């Protein structure tokens, strides 16, 4: 250790493991040729091995070491690392039936291998493992988990003859010595030095593991000795043969390049040094010459002596010898000195005495001795001394970790179960293994409890004790006092079991000293602990009185008088601390927990001390105070030593340098627990110091003696010191609480949710928040903080700062652990500006712990108050108490711009508009509340923020938009509208308006939407609704109806009519269904109603020209078939529609609906068809009445109707019964006058009758409809019905003749001409519509001579047909007759005229 820390006491740090007992890799084998021996002969032993490069920053073996423990025939090997979690690092090796010698495990390191040499009662073994530096790259030091050196131990063949050897019967192993030594030669041979049964030493040599060879056994015989004596020593008699007095009780080896010195400390109190190479004894020294000798000691066998070696490159080889004598012991330190001619002697360096009786182990360095004893009370005692510097022989104390209290005090107002559970499971007291073993015994082996986690173990313990308790209560009723007493009885019984096993597992077995890093460990039966230097204050407070009185005052401070004052002050504090009872201590604990002033508690404790002072402690304290020259100054020095408050914030961590492999330095669970337990121990000790200091200050105030106060010290100074001590005490109380408070397990979904919230706050990438590593045991929140955050800051500060003192040096444990703890405490210190600890708790979802931390902090700590309020708000938010959270967030706002955490919180994003710090803070909190889903709180906070942003219209716009959004989400439509109207940004206002329209439409809250006044926003609302109406599906959204209602509400009937007309037109084009046509009809009716409400001169609307399309916002541009953009029309033709036009459209819509109701299959084409197309569709469907109505409305000819009906008549006449049945459907859809449905009447008859009635009902110019009907019939070769012929004869007989001729019906034409001539002549003239037949007095008559000539010509040409020839003759004669009568009538007429 460094000189500055050498003379200071040390603390043992061995936190009780909360993880389940480690899983061992079991390896068992039985060496051939051995016979089982009883295992209880030797006690347990332990030891350790450290790698040569364990202190080098870049080495693969950095901060790694191996520890082992033997028990009977079982060896437990564990590789530990302070940097990484080692996988497969625990091996339990059982050499069946072969007990290992205590200390019979020797580990050697060569370049590529780690060799474990084992010595049992019957055999020696060699285990060769790959060296970590060869197996794993040094870059893996950056990973949190790496493989152990024992990973491949399962591949080793332990029964390989090359790697074990049975101890030969001759010379045989000495039965009454457990000494052994083993080493590797420079050639790689394994050598084992053992005490011979006949005295002396024999050495077994195994050939190198990778070279075939034979085993050799060499005995070092006394007769070969060339006697050497130390200068000035008297020689003792040397017998020529080895006697039992020469039996080695302790063996050690020092290896040279090609030789090895074997040192043997023998029963005859002599130290012998052998050269293995020469097989010669090079030196014999009688150690009794350095011991105050009594006859009894000289005659007694030195079985308790111990020998240790320490080699230093600069100082050479040191030998440490412990000479055991009853009730006393002595350490002698020698240095090996070589003289000329290969002669050796011992140079006596120091003799050190100890009064402890039982030495368990000791370790030697070139400057120090560390010793481990068991005293008479079976307590562990560890001390160390620097034998070079400490002339007085004063040992330095190591304050070992005491066992838990033998009894737990349970007050009557406490629940025994809760009290015992709290005590048992308080971190650092009991190990998981001890409680599990106690549980196994307590449950009487009924259940096997293995690998229980800390929480599971707690539940099992509760269950086991409660079951035992319930099973023992036989009476149905018992008083509360009896019940309480029984509970205490059973819990104390279980506690006693735990204590027993904890004591067994805490039994110390050995010291492990690392010469490279100066680290000293205590190896126990069930655990491992580390020694760290005490700070000055703790050192003084913990020292026993006799040591404190002997403390060199000059070692404390430069000022000698002040040093004496501080020592006297600490003595006063010790007197107070020793006088305080458990009840008094509880008063201060409760005051801190209940946020009461510690000064008041100290005053109460002082009164109790004075009232119960039976040993005159107060007088002793008063006399000690008289010795203090300046108590105020001494108290100030003590306070300054304990205060970790810094003015500036601790610098945030740099990225750890990968080249130096610092990312995992002290990152393992072992290192984390040691550092954090060190902090806990310091906080516990300092809390007691501050408590006693407060009481002492209250005593000084009470005394008020100017002499005691140091000559006129002011009362105010005392008060100031009192108010400085109180926060100090509370700070250490808080750190101690945090060190004992377990972190909660957090579900993955909670972590993810938390990460989302932190990303909103933009804290997710800070150094305080990293992904959680897997830890095997429940960790305290301080361990969590150190593991996740603080370690990186501390390592960065120690190694990477420009002035870092440790950057270029090798690792030194005492310096480093002191520096780490000294840097860690300021990060935990509540009154420092840094806020990393609470930030880490927040990032790790430790909300309950964070709330308690802030509760304990807030009444007295006035640093980071705003940050604490913010954190508390986050906790309330997670707990579902939103309104409390909002209050906290609002309180924190006043500190924005003054605290580092809040400043980081409000850093603007890239490209974000920069506003005032408080507005930025509100913005972050609003985002957080929004993500959590608390719109009411968002509205409240945004309303508050608006008051802050009076001059910032952009922020106002953002906040108003936020308020609008959340009011709208909550269904507060009126409030949302008000927020919208107050928004100063027109673009945001328009966005909000658009959102209001869409949301209220989706919720069908249309009345609110229509009735809002929309001052100065009317056109915008209309435009928004119109754009939505034209952009969305017509049947799922009712934006047109909304717009109609909007205009109607404002009495704007023309616009309302325009909207409904547009709606109807689009329905026809886009919704070609029955429902769409029904809506279309209603739309046109609504439009007509609107226009009828307007004065006639204004009853018109504008319609885009046919074929125009509505532009939709955001619609993609249209392309032609070759991929080019189509030209956008620049102008549109505008068409004015009046009421009459709308009525026509209404009729058309109604007719479309009629058609689709009659035949659904027409829906797809009917919607957008023109009137002409509709006529065709109606005719095809048989709706002739409707078709005629449509034609009349739109002034269309009825020709298609007559043609269609004629065609249906033809089909009916030609087709069968099925067509007749179908015909009745469409016949029924037309209004037939006096419909006849008798048996004799068929569908065909009715169809002809319908045609006849239409021809009568709808006359046409020039008999157009008759002609088209006859044309149709003749075209299909259907004979004309008589009624039709007779009807047409009356109208236009000449045209009928021409039609006959057109269709080559010569016979019918000839008959018609004959009849027509007769009618003209007066016979049947009424059938041809001739009012006056041929007469000289009547008007003139005429015949269609052209058609008749054509008929005659045709008849004349068909001479082959006899009938035609007759017709021709007949017709010719008739005409001749006619001509004669015409001639006669003409002459008569002329005559009459003349």
mmCIF file with all atom_site columns, N, CA, C and O in Angstrom, residues 1303-1344:
data_model
loop_
_atom_site.group_PDB
_atom_site.id
_atom_site.type_symbol
_atom_site.label_atom_id
_atom_site.label_alt_id
_atom_site.label_comp_id
_atom_site.label_asym_id
_atom_site.label_entity_id
_atom_site.label_seq_id
_atom_site.pdbx_PDB_ins_code
_atom_site.Cartn_x
_atom_site.Cartn_y
_atom_site.Cartn_z
_atom_site.occupancy
_atom_site.B_iso_or_equiv
_atom_site.pdbx_formal_charge
_atom_site.auth_seq_id
_atom_site.auth_comp_id
_atom_site.auth_asym_id
_atom_site.auth_atom_id
_atom_site.pdbx_PDB_model_num
ATOM 1   N N  . UNK A 1 1303 ? -92.705  -3.513 -99.260  1.00 0.00 ? 1303 UNK A N  1
ATOM 2   C CA . UNK A 1 1303 ? -92.462  -4.870 -98.757  1.00 0.00 ? 1303 UNK A CA 1
ATOM 3   C C  . UNK A 1 1303 ? -92.972  -5.936 -99.734  1.00 0.00 ? 1303 UNK A C  1
ATOM 4   O O  . UNK A 1 1303 ? -93.174  -7.084 -99.332  1.00 0.00 ? 1303 UNK A O  1
ATOM 5   N N  . UNK A 1 1304 ? -93.296  -5.478 -101.056 1.00 0.00 ? 1304 UNK A N  1
ATOM 6   C CA . UNK A 1 1304 ? -93.630  -6.416 -102.134 1.00 0.00 ? 1304 UNK A CA 1
ATOM 7   C C  . UNK A 1 1304 ? -94.912  -7.201 -101.840 1.00 0.00 ? 1304 UNK A C  1
ATOM 8   O O  . UNK A 1 1304 ? -95.044  -8.359 -102.192 1.00 0.00 ? 1304 UNK A O  1
ATOM 9   N N  . UNK A 1 1305 ? -95.828  -6.567 -101.125 1.00 0.00 ? 1305 UNK A N  1
ATOM 10  C CA . UNK A 1 1305 ? -97.119  -7.219 -100.835 1.00 0.00 ? 1305 UNK A CA 1
ATOM 11  C C  . UNK A 1 1305 ? -98.115  -6.772 -101.938 1.00 0.00 ? 1305 UNK A C  1
ATOM 12  O O  . UNK A 1 1305 ? -98.954  -5.894 -101.749 1.00 0.00 ? 1305 UNK A O  1
ATOM 13  N N  . UNK A 1 1306 ? -98.006  -7.390 -103.140 1.00 0.00 ? 1306 UNK A N  1
ATOM 14  C CA . UNK A 1 1306 ? -98.771  -6.938 -104.324 1.00 0.00 ? 1306 UNK A CA 1
ATOM 15  C C  . UNK A 1 1306 ? -100.259 -7.232 -104.164 1.00 0.00 ? 1306 UNK A C  1
ATOM 16  O O  . UNK A 1 1306 ? -101.109 -6.434 -104.569 1.00 0.00 ? 1306 UNK A O  1
ATOM 17  N N  . UNK A 1 1307 ? -100.556 -8.368 -103.603 1.00 0.00 ? 1307 UNK A N  1
ATOM 18  C CA . UNK A 1 1307 ? -101.975 -8.739 -103.473 1.00 0.00 ? 1307 UNK A CA 1
ATOM 19  C C  . UNK A 1 1307 ? -102.679 -7.767 -102.551 1.00 0.00 ? 1307 UNK A C  1
ATOM 20  O O  . UNK A 1 1307 ? -103.772 -7.281 -102.869 1.00 0.00 ? 1307 UNK A O  1
ATOM 21  N N  . UNK A 1 1308 ? -102.046 -7.522 -101.345 1.00 0.00 ? 1308 UNK A N  1
ATOM 22  C CA . UNK A 1 1308 ? -102.672 -6.591 -100.397 1.00 0.00 ? 1308 UNK A CA 1
ATOM 23  C C  . UNK A 1 1308 ? -102.767 -5.200 -101.029 1.00 0.00 ? 1308 UNK A C  1
ATOM 24  O O  . UNK A 1 1308 ? -103.759 -4.476 -100.853 1.00 0.00 ? 1308 UNK A O  1
ATOM 25  N N  . UNK A 1 1309 ? -101.723 -4.830 -101.787 1.00 0.00 ? 1309 UNK A N  1
ATOM 26  C CA . UNK A 1 1309 ? -101.739 -3.502 -102.429 1.00 0.00 ? 1309 UNK A CA 1
ATOM 27  C C  . UNK A 1 1309 ? -102.857 -3.406 -103.462 1.00 0.00 ? 1309 UNK A C  1
ATOM 28  O O  . UNK A 1 1309 ? -103.564 -2.407 -103.539 1.00 0.00 ? 1309 UNK A O  1
ATOM 29  N N  . UNK A 1 1310 ? -103.071 -4.493 -104.246 1.00 0.00 ? 1310 UNK A N  1
ATOM 30  C CA . UNK A 1 1310 ? -104.112 -4.493 -105.268 1.00 0.00 ? 1310 UNK A CA 1
ATOM 31  C C  . UNK A 1 1310 ? -105.484 -4.410 -104.620 1.00 0.00 ? 1310 UNK A C  1
ATOM 32  O O  . UNK A 1 1310 ? -106.355 -3.648 -105.075 1.00 0.00 ? 1310 UNK A O  1
ATOM 33  N N  . UNK A 1 1311 ? -105.654 -5.165 -103.533 1.00 0.00 ? 1311 UNK A N  1
ATOM 34  C CA . UNK A 1 1311 ? -106.940 -5.126 -102.824 1.00 0.00 ? 1311 UNK A CA 1
ATOM 35  C C  . UNK A 1 1311 ? -107.182 -3.730 -102.281 1.00 0.00 ? 1311 UNK A C  1
ATOM 36  O O  . UNK A 1 1311 ? -108.315 -3.228 -102.299 1.00 0.00 ? 1311 UNK A O  1
ATOM 37  N N  . UNK A 1 1312 ? -106.116 -3.127 -101.710 1.00 0.00 ? 1312 UNK A N  1
ATOM 38  C CA . UNK A 1 1312 ? -106.262 -1.787 -101.132 1.00 0.00 ? 1312 UNK A CA 1
ATOM 39  C C  . UNK A 1 1312 ? -106.659 -0.790 -102.234 1.00 0.00 ? 1312 UNK A C  1
ATOM 40  O O  . UNK A 1 1312 ? -107.542 0.049  -102.031 1.00 0.00 ? 1312 UNK A O  1
ATOM 41  N N  . UNK A 1 1313 ? -106.021 -0.913 -103.422 1.00 0.00 ? 1313 UNK A N  1
ATOM 42  C CA . UNK A 1 1313 ? -106.300 0.042  -104.506 1.00 0.00 ? 1313 UNK A CA 1
ATOM 43  C C  . UNK A 1 1313 ? -107.751 -0.121 -104.961 1.00 0.00 ? 1313 UNK A C  1
ATOM 44  O O  . UNK A 1 1313 ? -108.474 0.861  -105.190 1.00 0.00 ? 1313 UNK A O  1
ATOM 45  N N  . UNK A 1 1314 ? -108.171 -1.371 -105.051 1.00 0.00 ? 1314 UNK A N  1
ATOM 46  C CA . UNK A 1 1314 ? -109.542 -1.618 -105.475 1.00 0.00 ? 1314 UNK A CA 1
ATOM 47  C C  . UNK A 1 1314 ? -110.520 -0.988 -104.494 1.00 0.00 ? 1314 UNK A C  1
ATOM 48  O O  . UNK A 1 1314 ? -111.496 -0.342 -104.885 1.00 0.00 ? 1314 UNK A O  1
ATOM 49  N N  . UNK A 1 1315 ? -110.230 -1.221 -103.190 1.00 0.00 ? 1315 UNK A N  1
ATOM 50  C CA . UNK A 1 1315 ? -111.132 -0.648 -102.174 1.00 0.00 ? 1315 UNK A CA 1
ATOM 51  C C  . UNK A 1 1315 ? -111.072 0.880  -102.214 1.00 0.00 ? 1315 UNK A C  1
ATOM 52  O O  . UNK A 1 1315 ? -112.081 1.566  -102.032 1.00 0.00 ? 1315 UNK A O  1
ATOM 53  N N  . UNK A 1 1316 ? -109.839 1.393  -102.376 1.00 0.00 ? 1316 UNK A N  1
ATOM 54  C CA . UNK A 1 1316 ? -109.637 2.828  -102.337 1.00 0.00 ? 1316 UNK A CA 1
ATOM 55  C C  . UNK A 1 1316 ? -110.389 3.497  -103.508 1.00 0.00 ? 1316 UNK A C  1
ATOM 56  O O  . UNK A 1 1316 ? -111.027 4.527  -103.346 1.00 0.00 ? 1316 UNK A O  1
ATOM 57  N N  . UNK A 1 1317 ? -110.332 2.823  -104.697 1.00 0.00 ? 1317 UNK A N  1
ATOM 58  C CA . UNK A 1 1317 ? -111.030 3.382  -105.883 1.00 0.00 ? 1317 UNK A CA 1
ATOM 59  C C  . UNK A 1 1317 ? -112.536 3.383  -105.637 1.00 0.00 ? 1317 UNK A C  1
ATOM 60  O O  . UNK A 1 1317 ? -113.246 4.359  -105.921 1.00 0.00 ? 1317 UNK A O  1
ATOM 61  N N  . UNK A 1 1318 ? -113.019 2.260  -105.047 1.00 0.00 ? 1318 UNK A N  1
ATOM 62  C CA . UNK A 1 1318 ? -114.455 2.189  -104.730 1.00 0.00 ? 1318 UNK A CA 1
ATOM 63  C C  . UNK A 1 1318 ? -114.836 3.291  -103.762 1.00 0.00 ? 1318 UNK A C  1
ATOM 64  O O  . UNK A 1 1318 ? -115.914 3.889  -103.885 1.00 0.00 ? 1318 UNK A O  1
ATOM 65  N N  . UNK A 1 1319 ? -113.948 3.536  -102.733 1.00 0.00 ? 1319 UNK A N  1
ATOM 66  C CA . UNK A 1 1319 ? -114.263 4.560  -101.730 1.00 0.00 ? 1319 UNK A CA 1
ATOM 67  C C  . UNK A 1 1319 ? -114.321 5.932  -102.373 1.00 0.00 ? 1319 UNK A C  1
ATOM 68  O O  . UNK A 1 1319 ? -115.202 6.738  -102.068 1.00 0.00 ? 1319 UNK A O  1
ATOM 69  N N  . UNK A 1 1320 ? -113.416 6.168  -103.301 1.00 0.00 ? 1320 UNK A N  1
ATOM 70  C CA . UNK A 1 1320 ? -113.413 7.472  -103.979 1.00 0.00 ? 1320 UNK A CA 1
ATOM 71  C C  . UNK A 1 1320 ? -114.684 7.627  -104.816 1.00 0.00 ? 1320 UNK A C  1
ATOM 72  O O  . UNK A 1 1320 ? -115.249 8.706  -104.894 1.00 0.00 ? 1320 UNK A O  1
ATOM 73  N N  . UNK A 1 1321 ? -115.084 6.503  -105.303 1.00 0.00 ? 1321 UNK A N  1
ATOM 74  C CA . UNK A 1 1321 ? -116.273 6.567  -106.127 1.00 0.00 ? 1321 UNK A CA 1
ATOM 75  C C  . UNK A 1 1321 ? -117.541 6.586  -105.283 1.00 0.00 ? 1321 UNK A C  1
ATOM 76  O O  . UNK A 1 1321 ? -118.631 6.692  -105.817 1.00 0.00 ? 1321 UNK A O  1
ATOM 77  N N  . UNK A 1 1322 ? -117.364 6.409  -103.959 1.00 0.00 ? 1322 UNK A N  1
ATOM 78  C CA . UNK A 1 1322 ? -118.518 6.542  -103.099 1.00 0.00 ? 1322 UNK A CA 1
ATOM 79  C C  . UNK A 1 1322 ? -118.904 5.288  -102.373 1.00 0.00 ? 1322 UNK A C  1
ATOM 80  O O  . UNK A 1 1322 ? -119.790 5.306  -101.532 1.00 0.00 ? 1322 UNK A O  1
ATOM 81  N N  . UNK A 1 1323 ? -118.267 4.202  -102.627 1.00 0.00 ? 1323 UNK A N  1
ATOM 82  C CA . UNK A 1 1323 ? -118.617 2.961  -101.971 1.00 0.00 ? 1323 UNK A CA 1
ATOM 83  C C  . UNK A 1 1323 ? -117.664 2.769  -100.771 1.00 0.00 ? 1323 UNK A C  1
ATOM 84  O O  . UNK A 1 1323 ? -116.498 2.512  -100.942 1.00 0.00 ? 1323 UNK A O  1
ATOM 85  N N  . UNK A 1 1324 ? -118.185 2.877  -99.581  1.00 0.00 ? 1324 UNK A N  1
ATOM 86  C CA . UNK A 1 1324 ? -117.370 2.703  -98.364  1.00 0.00 ? 1324 UNK A CA 1
ATOM 87  C C  . UNK A 1 1324 ? -116.372 3.821  -98.168  1.00 0.00 ? 1324 UNK A C  1
ATOM 88  O O  . UNK A 1 1324 ? -115.297 3.593  -97.631  1.00 0.00 ? 1324 UNK A O  1
ATOM 89  N N  . UNK A 1 1325 ? -116.749 5.006  -98.561  1.00 0.00 ? 1325 UNK A N  1
ATOM 90  C CA . UNK A 1 1325 ? -115.742 6.086  -98.471  1.00 0.00 ? 1325 UNK A CA 1
ATOM 91  C C  . UNK A 1 1325 ? -115.435 6.474  -97.034  1.00 0.00 ? 1325 UNK A C  1
ATOM 92  O O  . UNK A 1 1325 ? -114.379 6.996  -96.722  1.00 0.00 ? 1325 UNK A O  1
ATOM 93  N N  . UNK A 1 1326 ? -116.398 6.144  -96.097  1.00 0.00 ? 1326 UNK A N  1
ATOM 94  C CA . UNK A 1 1326 ? -116.149 6.516  -94.690  1.00 0.00 ? 1326 UNK A CA 1
ATOM 95  C C  . UNK A 1 1326 ? -114.995 5.722  -94.083  1.00 0.00 ? 1326 UNK A C  1
ATOM 96  O O  . UNK A 1 1326 ? -114.336 6.159  -93.131  1.00 0.00 ? 1326 UNK A O  1
ATOM 97  N N  . UNK A 1 1327 ? -114.681 4.537  -94.587  1.00 0.00 ? 1327 UNK A N  1
ATOM 98  C CA . UNK A 1 1327 ? -113.566 3.718  -94.055  1.00 0.00 ? 1327 UNK A CA 1
ATOM 99  C C  . UNK A 1 1327 ? -112.202 4.271  -94.441  1.00 0.00 ? 1327 UNK A C  1
ATOM 100 O O  . UNK A 1 1327 ? -111.186 3.838  -93.894  1.00 0.00 ? 1327 UNK A O  1
ATOM 101 N N  . UNK A 1 1328 ? -112.221 5.143  -95.434  1.00 0.00 ? 1328 UNK A N  1
ATOM 102 C CA . UNK A 1 1328 ? -110.919 5.720  -95.853  1.00 0.00 ? 1328 UNK A CA 1
ATOM 103 C C  . UNK A 1 1328 ? -110.806 7.194  -95.470  1.00 0.00 ? 1328 UNK A C  1
ATOM 104 O O  . UNK A 1 1328 ? -109.941 7.888  -95.956  1.00 0.00 ? 1328 UNK A O  1
ATOM 105 N N  . UNK A 1 1329 ? -111.705 7.630  -94.613  1.00 0.00 ? 1329 UNK A N  1
ATOM 106 C CA . UNK A 1 1329 ? -111.624 9.018  -94.155  1.00 0.00 ? 1329 UNK A CA 1
ATOM 107 C C  . UNK A 1 1329 ? -111.975 10.026 -95.229  1.00 0.00 ? 1329 UNK A C  1
ATOM 108 O O  . UNK A 1 1329 ? -111.563 11.174 -95.162  1.00 0.00 ? 1329 UNK A O  1
ATOM 109 N N  . UNK A 1 1330 ? -112.739 9.554  -96.309  1.00 0.00 ? 1330 UNK A N  1
ATOM 110 C CA . UNK A 1 1330 ? -113.098 10.455 -97.422  1.00 0.00 ? 1330 UNK A CA 1
ATOM 111 C C  . UNK A 1 1330 ? -114.493 10.992 -97.125  1.00 0.00 ? 1330 UNK A C  1
ATOM 112 O O  . UNK A 1 1330 ? -115.462 10.221 -97.048  1.00 0.00 ? 1330 UNK A O  1
ATOM 113 N N  . UNK A 1 1331 ? -114.556 12.309 -96.929  1.00 0.00 ? 1331 UNK A N  1
ATOM 114 C CA . UNK A 1 1331 ? -115.849 12.885 -96.577  1.00 0.00 ? 1331 UNK A CA 1
ATOM 115 C C  . UNK A 1 1331 ? -116.773 12.997 -97.823  1.00 0.00 ? 1331 UNK A C  1
ATOM 116 O O  . UNK A 1 1331 ? -117.963 12.755 -97.736  1.00 0.00 ? 1331 UNK A O  1
ATOM 117 N N  . UNK A 1 1332 ? -116.176 13.362 -98.951  1.00 0.00 ? 1332 UNK A N  1
ATOM 118 C CA . UNK A 1 1332 ? -116.988 13.578 -100.155 1.00 0.00 ? 1332 UNK A CA 1
ATOM 119 C C  . UNK A 1 1332 ? -116.421 12.731 -101.279 1.00 0.00 ? 1332 UNK A C  1
ATOM 120 O O  . UNK A 1 1332 ? -115.344 13.005 -101.775 1.00 0.00 ? 1332 UNK A O  1
ATOM 121 N N  . UNK A 1 1333 ? -117.136 11.687 -101.695 1.00 0.00 ? 1333 UNK A N  1
ATOM 122 C CA . UNK A 1 1333 ? -116.652 10.870 -102.820 1.00 0.00 ? 1333 UNK A CA 1
ATOM 123 C C  . UNK A 1 1333 ? -116.750 11.664 -104.136 1.00 0.00 ? 1333 UNK A C  1
ATOM 124 O O  . UNK A 1 1333 ? -117.200 12.798 -104.143 1.00 0.00 ? 1333 UNK A O  1
ATOM 125 N N  . UNK A 1 1334 ? -116.398 10.942 -105.205 1.00 0.00 ? 1334 UNK A N  1
ATOM 126 C CA . UNK A 1 1334 ? -116.335 11.603 -106.521 1.00 0.00 ? 1334 UNK A CA 1
ATOM 127 C C  . UNK A 1 1334 ? -117.749 12.087 -106.927 1.00 0.00 ? 1334 UNK A C  1
ATOM 128 O O  . UNK A 1 1334 ? -118.708 11.326 -106.955 1.00 0.00 ? 1334 UNK A O  1
ATOM 129 N N  . UNK A 1 1335 ? -117.784 13.391 -107.220 1.00 0.00 ? 1335 UNK A N  1
ATOM 130 C CA . UNK A 1 1335 ? -119.077 13.970 -107.615 1.00 0.00 ? 1335 UNK A CA 1
ATOM 131 C C  . UNK A 1 1335 ? -118.763 15.331 -108.239 1.00 0.00 ? 1335 UNK A C  1
ATOM 132 O O  . UNK A 1 1335 ? -117.776 15.966 -107.884 1.00 0.00 ? 1335 UNK A O  1
ATOM 133 N N  . UNK A 1 1336 ? -119.627 15.728 -109.187 1.00 0.00 ? 1336 UNK A N  1
ATOM 134 C CA . UNK A 1 1336 ? -119.374 17.007 -109.859 1.00 0.00 ? 1336 UNK A CA 1
ATOM 135 C C  . UNK A 1 1336 ? -119.549 18.163 -108.912 1.00 0.00 ? 1336 UNK A C  1
ATOM 136 O O  . UNK A 1 1336 ? -118.954 19.223 -109.101 1.00 0.00 ? 1336 UNK A O  1
ATOM 137 N N  . UNK A 1 1337 ? -120.314 17.952 -107.884 1.00 0.00 ? 1337 UNK A N  1
ATOM 138 C CA . UNK A 1 1337 ? -120.566 19.042 -106.920 1.00 0.00 ? 1337 UNK A CA 1
ATOM 139 C C  . UNK A 1 1337 ? -119.627 19.002 -105.747 1.00 0.00 ? 1337 UNK A C  1
ATOM 140 O O  . UNK A 1 1337 ? -119.526 19.962 -104.985 1.00 0.00 ? 1337 UNK A O  1
ATOM 141 N N  . UNK A 1 1338 ? -118.968 17.866 -105.494 1.00 0.00 ? 1338 UNK A N  1
ATOM 142 C CA . UNK A 1 1338 ? -118.086 17.716 -104.312 1.00 0.00 ? 1338 UNK A CA 1
ATOM 143 C C  . UNK A 1 1338 ? -116.695 18.246 -104.653 1.00 0.00 ? 1338 UNK A C  1
ATOM 144 O O  . UNK A 1 1338 ? -116.378 18.447 -105.824 1.00 0.00 ? 1338 UNK A O  1
ATOM 145 N N  . UNK A 1 1339 ? -115.928 18.417 -103.567 1.00 0.00 ? 1339 UNK A N  1
ATOM 146 C CA . UNK A 1 1339 ? -114.518 18.809 -103.820 1.00 0.00 ? 1339 UNK A CA 1
ATOM 147 C C  . UNK A 1 1339 ? -113.828 17.750 -104.640 1.00 0.00 ? 1339 UNK A C  1
ATOM 148 O O  . UNK A 1 1339 ? -114.268 16.619 -104.742 1.00 0.00 ? 1339 UNK A O  1
ATOM 149 N N  . UNK A 1 1340 ? -112.706 18.138 -105.156 1.00 0.00 ? 1340 UNK A N  1
ATOM 150 C CA . UNK A 1 1340 ? -111.977 17.222 -106.036 1.00 0.00 ? 1340 UNK A CA 1
ATOM 151 C C  . UNK A 1 1340 ? -111.391 16.076 -105.201 1.00 0.00 ? 1340 UNK A C  1
ATOM 152 O O  . UNK A 1 1340 ? -111.063 16.208 -104.037 1.00 0.00 ? 1340 UNK A O  1
ATOM 153 N N  . UNK A 1 1341 ? -111.271 14.922 -105.855 1.00 0.00 ? 1341 UNK A N  1
ATOM 154 C CA . UNK A 1 1341 ? -110.660 13.732 -105.247 1.00 0.00 ? 1341 UNK A CA 1
ATOM 155 C C  . UNK A 1 1341 ? -109.442 13.356 -106.076 1.00 0.00 ? 1341 UNK A C  1
ATOM 156 O O  . UNK A 1 1341 ? -109.280 13.817 -107.191 1.00 0.00 ? 1341 UNK A O  1
ATOM 157 N N  . UNK A 1 1342 ? -108.635 12.450 -105.474 1.00 0.00 ? 1342 UNK A N  1
ATOM 158 C CA . UNK A 1 1342 ? -107.389 12.060 -106.157 1.00 0.00 ? 1342 UNK A CA 1
ATOM 159 C C  . UNK A 1 1342 ? -107.032 10.646 -105.768 1.00 0.00 ? 1342 UNK A C  1
ATOM 160 O O  . UNK A 1 1342 ? -107.534 10.073 -104.803 1.00 0.00 ? 1342 UNK A O  1
ATOM 161 N N  . UNK A 1 1343 ? -106.162 10.082 -106.560 1.00 0.00 ? 1343 UNK A N  1
ATOM 162 C CA . UNK A 1 1343 ? -105.622 8.757  -106.274 1.00 0.00 ? 1343 UNK A CA 1
ATOM 163 C C  . UNK A 1 1343 ? -104.100 8.843  -106.329 1.00 0.00 ? 1343 UNK A C  1
ATOM 164 O O  . UNK A 1 1343 ? -103.539 9.647  -107.067 1.00 0.00 ? 1343 UNK A O  1
ATOM 165 N N  . UNK A 1 1344 ? -103.398 7.985  -105.523 1.00 0.00 ? 1344 UNK A N  1
ATOM 166 C CA . UNK A 1 1344 ? -101.907 7.972  -105.582 1.00 0.00 ? 1344 UNK A CA 1
ATOM 167 C C  . UNK A 1 1344 ? -101.446 7.273  -106.854 1.00 0.00 ? 1344 UNK A C  1
ATOM 168 O O  . UNK A 1 1344 ? -101.102 6.087  -106.838 1.00 0.00 ? 1344 UNK A O  1
#
